[in-house]
Tab-separated table of C-alpha atoms and ligand atoms in Angstrom:
chain	number	residue	atom	x	y	z
A	272	UNK	CA	6.280	35.101	6.727
A	273	UNK	CA	3.613	37.405	5.348
A	274	UNK	CA	5.912	40.389	5.661
A	275	UNK	CA	8.763	39.257	3.490
A	276	UNK	CA	9.042	41.199	0.290
A	277	UNK	CA	6.150	43.502	1.085
A	278	UNK	CA	8.075	46.711	1.679
A	279	UNK	CA	6.408	49.442	-0.356
A	280	UNK	CA	6.317	53.174	-0.843
A	281	UNK	CA	2.676	53.840	-0.096
A	282	UNK	CA	1.231	57.063	-1.491
A	283	UNK	CA	-2.216	58.034	-0.323
A	284	UNK	CA	-4.199	60.636	-2.263
A	285	UNK	CA	-7.024	62.096	-0.206
A	286	UNK	CA	-4.978	61.728	2.950
A	287	UNK	CA	-7.237	64.050	4.949
A	288	UNK	CA	-10.492	62.612	3.659
A	289	UNK	CA	-13.111	60.578	5.399
A	290	UNK	CA	-12.098	57.150	4.103
A	291	UNK	CA	-8.476	57.657	5.084
A	292	UNK	CA	-9.366	58.706	8.586
A	293	UNK	CA	-12.101	56.186	9.264
A	294	UNK	CA	-10.663	53.143	7.536
A	295	UNK	CA	-7.184	53.415	6.049
A	296	UNK	CA	-5.159	54.782	8.976
A	297	UNK	CA	-6.742	52.398	11.460
A	298	UNK	CA	-6.119	49.488	9.093
A	299	UNK	CA	-2.509	50.424	8.338
A	300	UNK	CA	-1.902	50.963	12.025
A	301	UNK	CA	-3.279	47.534	12.916
A	302	UNK	CA	-1.036	45.932	10.315
A	303	UNK	CA	1.933	47.754	11.749
A	304	UNK	CA	1.022	46.739	15.283
A	305	UNK	CA	0.765	43.105	14.231
A	306	UNK	CA	4.183	43.238	12.633
A	307	UNK	CA	2.781	42.993	9.117
A	308	UNK	CA	4.196	46.241	7.766
A	309	UNK	CA	7.749	45.822	6.622
A	310	UNK	CA	10.225	47.985	8.526
A	311	UNK	CA	11.103	49.701	5.278
A	312	UNK	CA	7.566	50.609	4.294
A	313	UNK	CA	7.060	54.354	4.072
A	314	UNK	CA	3.844	56.302	3.760
A	315	UNK	CA	3.249	59.566	1.933
A	316	UNK	CA	0.020	61.440	2.613
A	317	UNK	CA	-1.100	63.682	-0.242
A	318	UNK	CA	-3.822	66.314	0.093
A	319	UNK	CA	-4.623	69.886	-0.879
A	320	UNK	CA	-4.171	71.576	2.451
A	321	UNK	CA	-1.145	73.434	3.705
A	322	UNK	CA	0.355	71.371	6.513
A	323	UNK	CA	3.811	70.297	7.626
A	324	UNK	CA	4.793	66.721	8.413
A	325	UNK	CA	4.168	67.108	12.125
A	326	UNK	CA	0.825	68.781	11.599
A	327	UNK	CA	-0.155	65.912	9.339
A	328	UNK	CA	1.013	63.238	11.755
A	329	UNK	CA	-1.115	64.969	14.365
A	330	UNK	CA	-4.156	64.466	12.128
A	331	UNK	CA	-3.347	60.793	11.621
A	332	UNK	CA	-2.956	60.341	15.357
A	333	UNK	CA	-6.290	62.045	15.969
A	334	UNK	CA	-7.921	59.699	13.458
A	335	UNK	CA	-6.463	56.693	15.277
A	336	UNK	CA	-7.733	57.972	18.608
A	337	UNK	CA	-11.179	58.337	17.169
A	338	UNK	CA	-11.405	55.099	15.233
A	339	UNK	CA	-9.231	52.528	17.007
A	340	UNK	CA	-10.250	51.002	20.345
A	341	UNK	CA	-8.165	52.579	23.076
A	342	UNK	CA	-7.023	49.152	24.295
A	343	UNK	CA	-5.442	48.616	20.892
A	344	UNK	CA	-3.617	51.940	20.875
A	345	UNK	CA	-0.164	51.039	21.979
A	346	UNK	CA	2.091	54.043	22.543
A	347	UNK	CA	5.209	52.588	20.980
A	348	UNK	CA	3.298	51.179	18.036
A	349	UNK	CA	1.602	54.525	17.373
A	350	UNK	CA	4.926	56.305	17.507
A	351	UNK	CA	6.549	53.895	15.081
A	352	UNK	CA	3.545	54.151	12.770
A	353	UNK	CA	3.479	57.953	12.698
A	354	UNK	CA	7.202	58.103	12.010
A	355	UNK	CA	6.613	56.363	8.675
A	356	UNK	CA	4.630	59.348	7.341
A	357	UNK	CA	5.628	62.290	5.208
A	358	UNK	CA	3.142	64.852	3.944
A	359	UNK	CA	2.870	66.364	0.497
A	360	UNK	CA	0.576	69.255	-0.421
A	361	UNK	CA	-0.662	69.014	-3.951
A	362	UNK	CA	-3.371	70.238	-6.268
A	363	UNK	CA	-4.292	66.863	-7.778
A	364	UNK	CA	-5.582	68.138	-11.078
A	365	UNK	CA	-2.558	70.114	-12.294
A	366	UNK	CA	0.826	68.603	-13.170
A	367	UNK	CA	2.790	71.020	-10.974
A	368	UNK	CA	3.966	69.579	-7.745
A	369	UNK	CA	4.065	65.904	-8.739
A	370	UNK	CA	7.844	66.175	-8.839
A	371	UNK	CA	7.689	66.074	-5.068
A	372	UNK	CA	6.396	62.515	-5.239
A	373	UNK	CA	9.186	61.442	-7.522
A	374	UNK	CA	11.730	63.111	-5.247
A	375	UNK	CA	10.277	61.409	-2.190
A	376	UNK	CA	10.653	58.085	-3.942
A	377	UNK	CA	14.172	58.678	-5.099
A	378	UNK	CA	15.274	59.729	-1.682
A	379	UNK	CA	14.497	56.200	-0.519
A	380	UNK	CA	15.220	52.784	-1.898
A	381	UNK	CA	13.677	50.961	-4.830
A	382	UNK	CA	10.540	49.524	-3.274
A	383	UNK	CA	7.436	49.162	-5.422
A	384	UNK	CA	5.074	52.077	-5.129
A	385	UNK	CA	1.443	51.639	-4.168
A	386	UNK	CA	-0.754	54.593	-5.106
A	387	UNK	CA	-4.057	54.630	-3.240
A	388	UNK	CA	-6.698	56.941	-4.710
A	389	UNK	CA	-9.077	57.782	-1.863
A	390	UNK	CA	-10.581	60.579	-3.955
A	391	UNK	CA	-13.473	60.947	-6.397
A	392	UNK	CA	-13.286	58.866	-9.572
A	393	UNK	CA	-13.352	62.081	-11.636
A	394	UNK	CA	-9.754	62.646	-10.486
A	395	UNK	CA	-8.374	59.161	-11.171
A	396	UNK	CA	-7.368	59.916	-14.746
A	397	UNK	CA	-5.597	63.200	-13.977
A	398	UNK	CA	-3.685	61.762	-11.070
A	399	UNK	CA	-2.498	58.731	-13.015
A	400	UNK	CA	-1.356	60.869	-15.948
A	401	UNK	CA	0.481	63.380	-13.791
A	402	UNK	CA	2.179	60.631	-11.836
A	403	UNK	CA	3.405	59.108	-15.051
A	404	UNK	CA	4.482	62.399	-16.616
A	405	UNK	CA	6.460	63.344	-13.503
A	406	UNK	CA	8.450	60.124	-13.697
A	407	UNK	CA	7.139	58.883	-10.346
A	408	UNK	CA	6.057	55.463	-11.646
A	409	UNK	CA	7.926	52.399	-12.796
A	410	UNK	CA	6.908	48.985	-14.092
A	411	UNK	CA	6.084	47.715	-10.620
A	412	UNK	CA	3.874	50.591	-9.444
A	413	UNK	CA	0.339	49.580	-8.427
A	414	UNK	CA	-2.799	51.640	-8.172
A	415	UNK	CA	-5.709	51.083	-5.788
A	416	UNK	CA	-9.105	52.586	-6.563
A	417	UNK	CA	-12.361	52.764	-4.695
A	418	UNK	CA	-15.917	52.461	-5.885
A	419	UNK	CA	-18.012	53.972	-7.291
A	420	UNK	CA	-16.292	53.392	-10.601
A	421	UNK	CA	-18.691	55.386	-12.738
A	422	UNK	CA	-22.453	55.342	-12.408
A	423	UNK	CA	-23.221	53.093	-15.365
A	424	UNK	CA	-21.471	50.956	-17.964
A	425	UNK	CA	-20.419	53.861	-20.177
A	426	UNK	CA	-19.022	56.088	-17.449
A	427	UNK	CA	-17.254	53.171	-15.750
A	428	UNK	CA	-15.618	52.442	-19.096
A	429	UNK	CA	-14.304	55.997	-19.227
A	430	UNK	CA	-12.860	55.799	-15.725
A	431	UNK	CA	-11.278	52.425	-16.430
A	432	UNK	CA	-9.837	53.677	-19.710
A	433	UNK	CA	-8.241	56.628	-17.949
A	434	UNK	CA	-6.578	54.400	-15.356
A	435	UNK	CA	-5.763	51.778	-17.964
A	436	UNK	CA	-3.919	54.320	-20.104
A	437	UNK	CA	-1.255	54.396	-17.387
A	438	UNK	CA	-1.495	51.103	-15.481
A	439	UNK	CA	-1.935	47.611	-16.940
A	440	UNK	CA	-4.800	45.554	-15.525
A	441	UNK	CA	-2.344	43.364	-13.605
A	442	UNK	CA	-1.407	46.372	-11.464
A	443	UNK	CA	-4.874	47.845	-10.906
A	444	UNK	CA	-6.537	46.958	-7.598
A	445	UNK	CA	-10.255	47.806	-7.536
A	446	UNK	CA	-11.596	47.630	-4.028
A	447	UNK	CA	-14.865	46.085	-3.052
A	448	UNK	CA	-14.428	46.044	0.685
A	449	UNK	CA	-16.867	43.136	1.065
A	450	UNK	CA	-14.183	40.914	-0.452
A	451	UNK	CA	-11.958	41.775	2.486
A	452	UNK	CA	-14.428	40.530	5.073
A	453	UNK	CA	-13.265	37.353	6.771
A	454	UNK	CA	-16.505	35.453	6.318
A	455	UNK	CA	-16.740	36.394	2.664
A	456	UNK	CA	-13.348	34.823	2.054
A	457	UNK	CA	-14.526	31.898	4.068
A	458	UNK	CA	-17.108	31.210	1.390
A	459	UNK	CA	-14.261	30.017	-0.770
A	460	UNK	CA	-12.917	27.726	1.949
A	461	UNK	CA	-16.360	26.493	2.862
A	462	UNK	CA	-17.392	25.638	-0.666
A	463	UNK	CA	-14.180	24.313	-2.076
A	464	UNK	CA	-12.526	22.662	0.932
A	465	UNK	CA	-15.567	20.743	2.203
A	466	UNK	CA	-16.649	17.778	0.103
A	467	UNK	CA	-19.945	17.787	2.006
A	468	UNK	CA	-20.880	21.110	0.443
A	469	UNK	CA	-18.973	20.600	-2.785
A	470	UNK	CA	-21.271	17.759	-3.788
A	471	UNK	CA	-24.498	19.469	-2.749
A	472	UNK	CA	-23.973	22.871	-4.233
A	473	UNK	CA	-26.398	22.910	-7.135
A	474	UNK	CA	-30.038	22.916	-8.156
A	475	UNK	CA	-30.451	19.234	-7.297
A	476	UNK	CA	-29.974	19.991	-3.628
A	477	UNK	CA	-30.512	23.705	-3.104
A	478	UNK	CA	-34.005	25.134	-3.391
A	479	UNK	CA	-33.197	28.824	-3.040
A	480	UNK	CA	-30.633	31.316	-1.839
A	481	UNK	CA	-31.300	34.372	0.255
A	482	UNK	CA	-28.974	37.336	0.778
A	483	UNK	CA	-29.795	40.155	3.160
A	484	UNK	CA	-27.526	43.142	3.672
A	485	UNK	CA	-29.418	45.327	6.102
A	486	UNK	CA	-28.096	48.607	7.399
A	487	UNK	CA	-29.342	50.498	10.400
A	488	UNK	CA	-27.816	53.800	9.367
A	489	UNK	CA	-29.530	56.323	7.138
A	490	UNK	CA	-27.752	58.602	4.738
A	491	UNK	CA	-25.232	60.027	7.219
A	492	UNK	CA	-24.701	63.434	5.644
A	493	UNK	CA	-24.095	61.954	2.185
A	494	UNK	CA	-27.448	62.877	0.678
A	495	UNK	CA	-25.953	64.604	-2.366
A	496	UNK	CA	-23.875	61.569	-3.331
A	497	UNK	CA	-26.446	59.002	-2.395
A	498	UNK	CA	-29.308	60.619	-4.245
A	499	UNK	CA	-27.379	60.334	-7.506
A	500	UNK	CA	-26.680	56.688	-6.777
A	501	UNK	CA	-29.431	54.894	-4.862
A	502	UNK	CA	-29.192	51.542	-3.151
A	503	UNK	CA	-28.904	49.531	-6.366
A	504	UNK	CA	-25.770	51.352	-7.480
A	505	UNK	CA	-24.399	51.841	-3.961
A	506	UNK	CA	-24.777	48.263	-2.708
A	507	UNK	CA	-26.101	45.787	-5.276
A	508	UNK	CA	-23.879	46.584	-8.263
A	509	UNK	CA	-20.837	45.805	-6.157
A	510	UNK	CA	-21.225	44.171	-2.750
A	511	UNK	CA	-24.311	42.009	-3.281
A	512	UNK	CA	-23.271	40.874	-6.730
A	513	UNK	CA	-19.858	39.905	-5.395
A	514	UNK	CA	-21.594	37.758	-2.808
A	515	UNK	CA	-23.764	36.201	-5.521
A	516	UNK	CA	-20.609	35.433	-7.504
A	517	UNK	CA	-18.866	33.715	-4.627
A	518	UNK	CA	-21.949	31.648	-3.863
A	519	UNK	CA	-22.726	30.732	-7.447
A	520	UNK	CA	-19.354	30.396	-9.179
A	521	UNK	CA	-17.981	27.094	-10.383
A	522	UNK	CA	-14.853	25.785	-8.669
A	523	UNK	CA	-11.808	27.621	-10.023
A	524	UNK	CA	-8.889	25.477	-11.183
A	525	UNK	CA	-6.692	27.040	-8.496
A	526	UNK	CA	-6.593	30.082	-6.247
A	527	UNK	CA	-4.961	32.396	-8.774
A	528	UNK	CA	-6.608	35.763	-9.134
A	529	UNK	CA	-7.626	35.218	-12.725
A	530	UNK	CA	-8.843	31.670	-12.189
A	531	UNK	CA	-11.237	32.983	-9.532
A	532	UNK	CA	-12.233	36.057	-11.454
A	533	UNK	CA	-12.876	34.117	-14.670
A	534	UNK	CA	-15.432	32.031	-12.764
A	535	UNK	CA	-17.044	35.097	-11.204
A	536	UNK	CA	-17.432	36.727	-14.601
A	537	UNK	CA	-19.264	33.649	-15.877
A	538	UNK	CA	-21.808	34.102	-13.099
A	539	UNK	CA	-22.292	37.776	-13.910
A	540	UNK	CA	-22.857	36.915	-17.540
A	541	UNK	CA	-25.449	34.316	-16.581
A	542	UNK	CA	-27.512	36.574	-14.296
A	543	UNK	CA	-31.148	36.431	-15.243
A	544	UNK	CA	-32.019	39.442	-17.392
A	545	UNK	CA	-34.826	41.719	-16.231
A	546	UNK	CA	-38.056	41.583	-18.155
A	547	UNK	CA	-40.956	44.000	-17.947
A	548	UNK	CA	-43.250	41.668	-16.054
A	549	UNK	CA	-40.622	41.199	-13.329
A	550	UNK	CA	-40.677	44.857	-12.370
A	551	UNK	CA	-43.821	44.961	-10.325
A	552	UNK	CA	-43.568	41.411	-9.088
A	553	UNK	CA	-39.941	40.412	-8.563
A	554	UNK	CA	-38.273	43.753	-7.933
A	555	UNK	CA	-39.275	46.124	-5.155
A	556	UNK	CA	-37.836	49.598	-4.678
A	557	UNK	CA	-38.338	51.373	-1.394
A	558	UNK	CA	-37.612	54.686	0.260
A	559	UNK	CA	-37.772	55.233	4.005
A	560	UNK	CA	-40.061	57.709	5.656
A	561	UNK	CA	-39.773	58.979	9.226
A	562	UNK	CA	-39.654	56.287	11.867
A	563	UNK	CA	-37.376	55.128	14.637
A	564	UNK	CA	-33.812	53.955	15.155
A	565	UNK	CA	-32.656	52.774	18.570
A	566	UNK	CA	-35.887	53.985	20.087
A	567	UNK	CA	-35.479	57.579	18.887
A	568	UNK	CA	-37.421	59.219	16.069
A	569	UNK	CA	-35.482	59.788	12.886
A	570	UNK	CA	-36.418	61.754	9.759
A	571	UNK	CA	-37.432	60.243	6.453
A	572	UNK	CA	-35.131	60.207	3.438
A	573	UNK	CA	-36.772	63.305	1.971
A	574	UNK	CA	-36.351	65.223	5.228
A	575	UNK	CA	-32.652	64.454	5.708
A	576	UNK	CA	-30.178	67.305	5.698
A	577	UNK	CA	-29.558	68.527	2.150
A	578	UNK	CA	-32.521	66.620	0.742
A	579	UNK	CA	-34.997	67.805	-1.826
A	580	UNK	CA	-38.587	66.740	-1.518
A	581	UNK	CA	-39.019	65.216	-4.955
A	582	UNK	CA	-36.513	62.440	-5.177
A	583	UNK	CA	-37.503	58.976	-6.371
A	584	UNK	CA	-34.146	57.490	-5.400
A	585	UNK	CA	-34.414	54.117	-3.680
A	586	UNK	CA	-32.937	53.449	-0.261
A	587	UNK	CA	-34.081	49.833	-0.351
A	588	UNK	CA	-34.222	47.198	-3.010
A	589	UNK	CA	-35.401	43.603	-2.947
A	590	UNK	CA	-35.346	41.314	-5.918
A	591	UNK	CA	-35.817	37.781	-7.009
A	592	UNK	CA	-33.230	36.880	-9.557
A	593	UNK	CA	-31.227	33.845	-10.588
A	594	UNK	CA	-28.269	32.458	-12.438
A	595	UNK	CA	-29.297	30.945	-15.720
A	596	UNK	CA	-26.907	28.038	-16.079
A	597	UNK	CA	-26.696	24.281	-15.551
A	598	UNK	CA	-25.834	24.483	-11.850
A	599	UNK	CA	-28.517	26.964	-10.838
A	600	UNK	CA	-31.413	26.501	-13.240
A	601	UNK	CA	-34.677	27.174	-11.416
A	602	UNK	CA	-33.058	28.268	-8.126
A	603	UNK	CA	-34.270	31.726	-7.101
A	604	UNK	CA	-31.796	34.110	-5.509
A	605	UNK	CA	-33.680	36.527	-3.254
A	606	UNK	CA	-31.667	39.652	-2.513
A	607	UNK	CA	-32.534	42.577	-0.305
A	608	UNK	CA	-30.626	45.524	1.044
A	609	UNK	CA	-31.666	48.808	2.554
A	610	UNK	CA	-30.871	51.736	4.789
A	611	UNK	CA	-32.676	52.402	8.058
A	612	UNK	CA	-33.679	48.798	8.650
A	613	UNK	CA	-34.044	47.576	12.235
A	614	UNK	CA	-30.486	46.288	12.591
A	615	UNK	CA	-27.153	45.967	10.890
A	616	UNK	CA	-27.203	42.439	9.603
A	617	UNK	CA	-25.602	40.781	6.615
A	618	UNK	CA	-26.265	37.143	5.996
A	619	UNK	CA	-26.528	34.568	3.287
A	620	UNK	CA	-28.858	31.624	3.680
A	621	UNK	CA	-28.588	28.550	1.533
A	622	UNK	CA	-31.882	26.676	1.700
A	623	UNK	CA	-31.505	22.997	0.886
A	624	UNK	CA	-34.274	20.941	-0.609
A	625	UNK	CA	-36.476	18.707	1.463
A	626	UNK	CA	-36.182	14.925	1.533
A	627	UNK	CA	-38.036	13.286	-1.334
A	628	UNK	CA	-40.381	11.427	1.018
A	629	UNK	CA	-41.474	12.880	4.348
A	630	UNK	CA	-42.411	10.600	7.253
A	631	UNK	CA	-42.759	12.884	10.280
A	632	UNK	CA	-45.562	14.987	11.728
A	633	UNK	CA	-47.285	16.689	8.778
A	634	UNK	CA	-47.553	19.921	10.798
A	635	UNK	CA	-43.800	20.153	10.939
A	636	UNK	CA	-43.214	19.695	7.287
A	637	UNK	CA	-42.197	23.305	6.681
A	638	UNK	CA	-39.354	22.891	9.188
A	639	UNK	CA	-37.843	19.971	7.457
A	640	UNK	CA	-35.036	21.328	5.346
A	641	UNK	CA	-31.452	22.114	6.131
A	642	UNK	CA	-30.227	25.650	5.948
A	643	UNK	CA	-26.732	26.962	5.880
A	644	UNK	CA	-26.585	30.374	7.503
A	645	UNK	CA	-23.517	32.406	6.713
A	646	UNK	CA	-23.369	35.495	8.878
A	647	UNK	CA	-21.074	38.285	7.705
A	648	UNK	CA	-21.939	40.802	10.382
A	649	UNK	CA	-22.382	41.665	13.165
A	650	UNK	CA	-21.214	38.352	14.713
A	651	UNK	CA	-19.356	36.520	12.014
A	652	UNK	CA	-20.077	32.848	11.900
A	653	UNK	CA	-21.474	29.905	10.035
A	654	UNK	CA	-24.320	27.702	11.198
A	655	UNK	CA	-25.797	24.640	9.610
A	656	UNK	CA	-29.381	24.142	10.668
A	657	UNK	CA	-30.129	20.476	11.187
A	658	UNK	CA	-33.165	18.583	12.411
A	659	UNK	CA	-33.022	16.400	15.450
A	660	UNK	CA	-35.575	14.709	17.635
A	661	UNK	CA	-37.019	16.915	20.321
A	662	UNK	CA	-35.855	15.423	23.617
A	663	UNK	CA	-38.248	14.225	26.300
A	664	UNK	CA	-40.468	11.197	26.782
A	665	UNK	CA	-43.601	13.104	25.884
A	666	UNK	CA	-42.325	14.413	22.568
A	667	UNK	CA	-42.615	11.273	20.450
A	668	UNK	CA	-40.913	11.818	17.128
A	669	UNK	CA	-41.319	15.555	17.108
A	670	UNK	CA	-38.591	17.375	15.244
A	671	UNK	CA	-36.572	20.262	16.454
A	672	UNK	CA	-34.254	22.396	14.422
A	673	UNK	CA	-30.967	23.499	15.858
A	674	UNK	CA	-27.687	24.851	14.591
A	675	UNK	CA	-24.320	23.204	14.230
A	676	UNK	CA	-22.587	26.420	14.902
A	677	UNK	CA	-19.186	27.868	14.140
A	678	UNK	CA	-18.967	31.196	15.891
A	679	UNK	CA	-15.688	32.843	14.978
A	680	UNK	CA	-15.410	34.798	18.203
A	681	UNK	CA	-15.563	31.702	20.354
A	682	UNK	CA	-13.839	29.354	17.907
A	683	UNK	CA	-10.819	31.620	17.631
A	684	UNK	CA	-11.058	33.522	20.912
A	685	UNK	CA	-7.639	35.123	20.808
A	686	UNK	CA	-7.787	36.394	17.288
A	687	UNK	CA	-9.172	39.830	16.613
A	688	UNK	CA	-11.364	39.802	13.529
A	689	UNK	CA	-9.544	42.182	11.241
A	690	UNK	CA	-11.341	44.923	9.393
A	691	UNK	CA	-11.793	44.296	5.668
A	692	UNK	CA	-9.347	47.060	4.811
A	693	UNK	CA	-6.526	45.409	6.747
A	694	UNK	CA	-6.731	42.298	4.615
A	695	UNK	CA	-7.072	44.274	1.403
A	696	UNK	CA	-4.158	46.590	2.116
A	697	UNK	CA	-1.973	43.637	3.000
A	698	UNK	CA	-2.831	41.907	-0.267
A	699	UNK	CA	-2.001	45.029	-2.260
A	700	UNK	CA	1.373	45.225	-0.560
A	701	UNK	CA	1.980	41.567	-1.372
A	702	UNK	CA	0.913	42.157	-4.965
A	703	UNK	CA	-1.958	39.621	-4.783
A	704	UNK	CA	-5.022	40.482	-6.823
A	705	UNK	CA	-7.522	37.742	-6.038
A	706	UNK	CA	-9.543	39.909	-3.629
A	707	UNK	CA	-9.853	42.742	-6.122
A	708	UNK	CA	-12.328	43.289	-8.892
A	709	UNK	CA	-11.274	42.942	-12.511
A	710	UNK	CA	-12.479	45.374	-15.153
A	711	UNK	CA	-14.792	42.910	-16.881
A	712	UNK	CA	-16.481	42.096	-13.551
A	713	UNK	CA	-17.289	45.763	-13.018
A	714	UNK	CA	-18.620	46.040	-16.536
A	715	UNK	CA	-20.824	42.964	-16.502
A	716	UNK	CA	-22.234	44.037	-13.164
A	717	UNK	CA	-23.050	47.447	-14.621
A	718	UNK	CA	-24.589	45.994	-17.737
A	719	UNK	CA	-27.046	44.027	-15.631
A	720	UNK	CA	-27.844	46.899	-13.270
A	721	UNK	CA	-28.190	49.363	-16.136
A	722	UNK	CA	-30.959	47.307	-17.684
A	723	UNK	CA	-32.915	47.568	-14.451
A	724	UNK	CA	-32.171	51.257	-13.973
A	725	UNK	CA	-33.307	51.970	-17.535
A	726	UNK	CA	-36.561	50.139	-16.928
A	727	UNK	CA	-37.112	52.079	-13.697
A	728	UNK	CA	-36.444	55.326	-15.477
A	729	UNK	CA	-38.941	54.528	-18.200
A	730	UNK	CA	-41.614	53.941	-15.618
A	731	UNK	CA	-40.579	56.760	-13.269
A	732	UNK	CA	-42.611	55.334	-10.409
A	733	UNK	CA	-42.234	56.580	-6.874
A	734	UNK	CA	-40.561	53.982	-4.659
A	735	UNK	CA	-42.689	52.272	-2.047
A	736	UNK	CA	-42.493	53.854	1.373
A	737	UNK	CA	-41.349	52.100	4.514
A	738	UNK	CA	-40.950	53.537	7.975
A	739	UNK	CA	-37.393	53.847	9.255
A	740	UNK	CA	-36.827	50.935	11.595
A	741	UNK	CA	-38.951	48.454	9.635
A	742	UNK	CA	-37.829	45.626	7.348
A	743	UNK	CA	-38.722	47.523	4.187
A	744	UNK	CA	-41.869	47.850	2.080
A	745	UNK	CA	-44.588	45.262	2.617
A	746	UNK	CA	-44.227	44.373	-1.059
A	747	UNK	CA	-40.765	42.970	-0.350
A	748	UNK	CA	-42.324	40.474	2.045
A	749	UNK	CA	-45.046	39.648	-0.478
A	750	UNK	CA	-42.372	39.104	-3.123
A	751	UNK	CA	-41.060	36.063	-1.266
A	752	UNK	CA	-44.296	34.823	0.338
A	753	UNK	CA	-45.908	34.579	-3.109
A	754	UNK	CA	-43.455	31.695	-3.609
A	755	UNK	CA	-44.507	30.067	-0.341
A	756	UNK	CA	-41.300	31.156	1.403
A	757	UNK	CA	-40.267	33.803	3.876
A	758	UNK	CA	-37.184	35.837	4.724
A	759	UNK	CA	-35.107	33.943	7.247
A	760	UNK	CA	-35.517	34.904	10.856
A	761	UNK	CA	-33.272	33.847	13.660
A	762	UNK	CA	-34.864	31.864	16.388
B	247	LIG	C1	-20.404	51.248	1.190
B	247	LIG	C2	-21.627	52.047	0.815
B	247	LIG	O1	-19.789	50.726	0.040
B	247	LIG	O2	-20.786	50.165	2.039
B	247	LIG	C3	-22.334	52.541	2.054
B	247	LIG	O3	-21.260	53.136	-0.009
B	247	LIG	C4	-22.622	51.399	2.990
B	247	LIG	O4	-23.531	53.210	1.723
B	247	LIG	C5	-21.364	50.559	3.246
B	247	LIG	O5	-23.127	51.929	4.210
B	247	LIG	C6	-21.686	49.309	4.050
B	247	LIG	O6	-20.500	48.656	4.412
B	247	LIG	P1	-20.431	47.727	5.703
B	247	LIG	O7	-19.051	47.159	5.689
B	247	LIG	O8	-20.706	48.606	6.878
B	247	LIG	O9	-21.505	46.688	5.526
C-alpha cells in the first residue's frame, strides 16, 4: 500500500505560521485520517514562541477546527493526530538549541527525517547549516522548501546554493503547489495515456493554447510582500510556467522524476524570448482600482492596508508567448492571471484547428473547432467541446457545440478531491520527487521572467488600471482579439 515504508520524522519549521495552520496541518490530518500516515510517523513543530507540547497541540487543533470541514473532523482521528506532535522552541538563526532536534530524533527510531521549511527563504541557509552542525541530519534526510525561491535568477541561485551546501539535489523538494492539484497531474495522464490526444498534440492540429488563472481575492494583508513581487513573480514564474511545461513538454521516456523534469526544462529553454516590440502589444500589465467583489465595494490596490500610493507593481498580467520548437512553432500561448477578477477560475483551453474544408453554414464557421477545456478550479474536470447537429426538424444542418464532459465530482462521487498539499506531503514521505521542481527549472523560469522584468523596469510605465471585479485591463482583451480570437467563455 501507499503507507509502507513511509514512516518519517517530520520536522516543521514555522510551525505557528500561516502556511502551517492553513495548509499543512489540515493536509497532514487528512492523510492521517485516510490511513496514509504510518503509525510510526512523528511530527515536531519548531517555532520561536515559548509553548509546551500541550499548548502547541492546542494551536494545531484550533487550526484544524478553522480550516477543516467539521464533518471531516473525527474525534478519534484528531486525537491520534495530535498525539504525534512534540514542540520545540528555537531561534532559527543561531546554532544554539538545534541539539534538541537531534535528541528528539535519537529518542525514536531510525526513520528518515523530513525537514519542512515553512519560513522565509532568507532563513533556509542558516537552518540547513545548523541542522547539519548539530548532527541532526543523515544521508536520508530530505528538505522541503516553499516559493518564493529568490526574486530573480541571481538571488534564487544564492538560496539554492545555501540549501545545496547541505542537501544534494536528490533530497531537495521544492514545492509548487499547483503540481499537487489533481487536474494538473491529470494532464500527464490525459496527454500520455490517450492516443487520441497523443497524436494531435502539436502545431499541425492545435491552433493556440489559452491559460487563465483568475483569482477573486485581493492582496489579503500581504501588501508588503506582494508589492516587492507582483503577479509575474508571484504566479507566472512558478504556477503558470509549470502549467505551460506540462502542456508543452515532449513525452518523457518514463515517469521518473528526472525524465519528466528533463522534458520540462527543454520547454523552459524554448520559451519565446521577449523583444521590445512585444511589450506594448503582447504583454499587458494591470493594477486594480476600487471596484466590487461579491456585490460589495472593495478598495483599489493602492488603497489596501499598508499600501503606498506610488507603486507600479502589477496585480494582473496577460501575455502572448510561445514555445519555439518543432512541436509548437507558430502556436501562440495566451496566458493571463490576476487578483480581484470576477471569480476564482483556473483553466487551460487547447484550441484545435479547423477542418481544412468547411461545408456548413458560413455564419457558424467560427464555432467549428474542437476545444479541450481543462478546469483546475473551482470544479475540477475535463471537457472536450465537439460539434453535433442541432436537433429538430426545423434546424437543417445547423451545428451546435456541446461538451463531452468528465466532471470529477460526479465521475468519482465518493472520493474527496484532496488538497494539493496532501498529495505533495505524501510524495515527500515516499521519497518521490516527480511533483517537485528541480533547480534548473527554477533558474530557467527566472531567466525568462527576469528579461521581462528588466524591460519593464527600463520603461517604468504605470500598469493599466482595471476595476476590481472586472476581467482585467481592456488591453488584455485587445491583445487576443487583434489575432481574431477571444478569451474562452463558458456557455
Ligand atoms: C500562491 C500565491 O502561490 O498561490 C498567491 O502566492 C495565490 O498569491 C495562490 O493567491 C493561489 O493558489 P490557489 O491554489 O488558490 O490557486
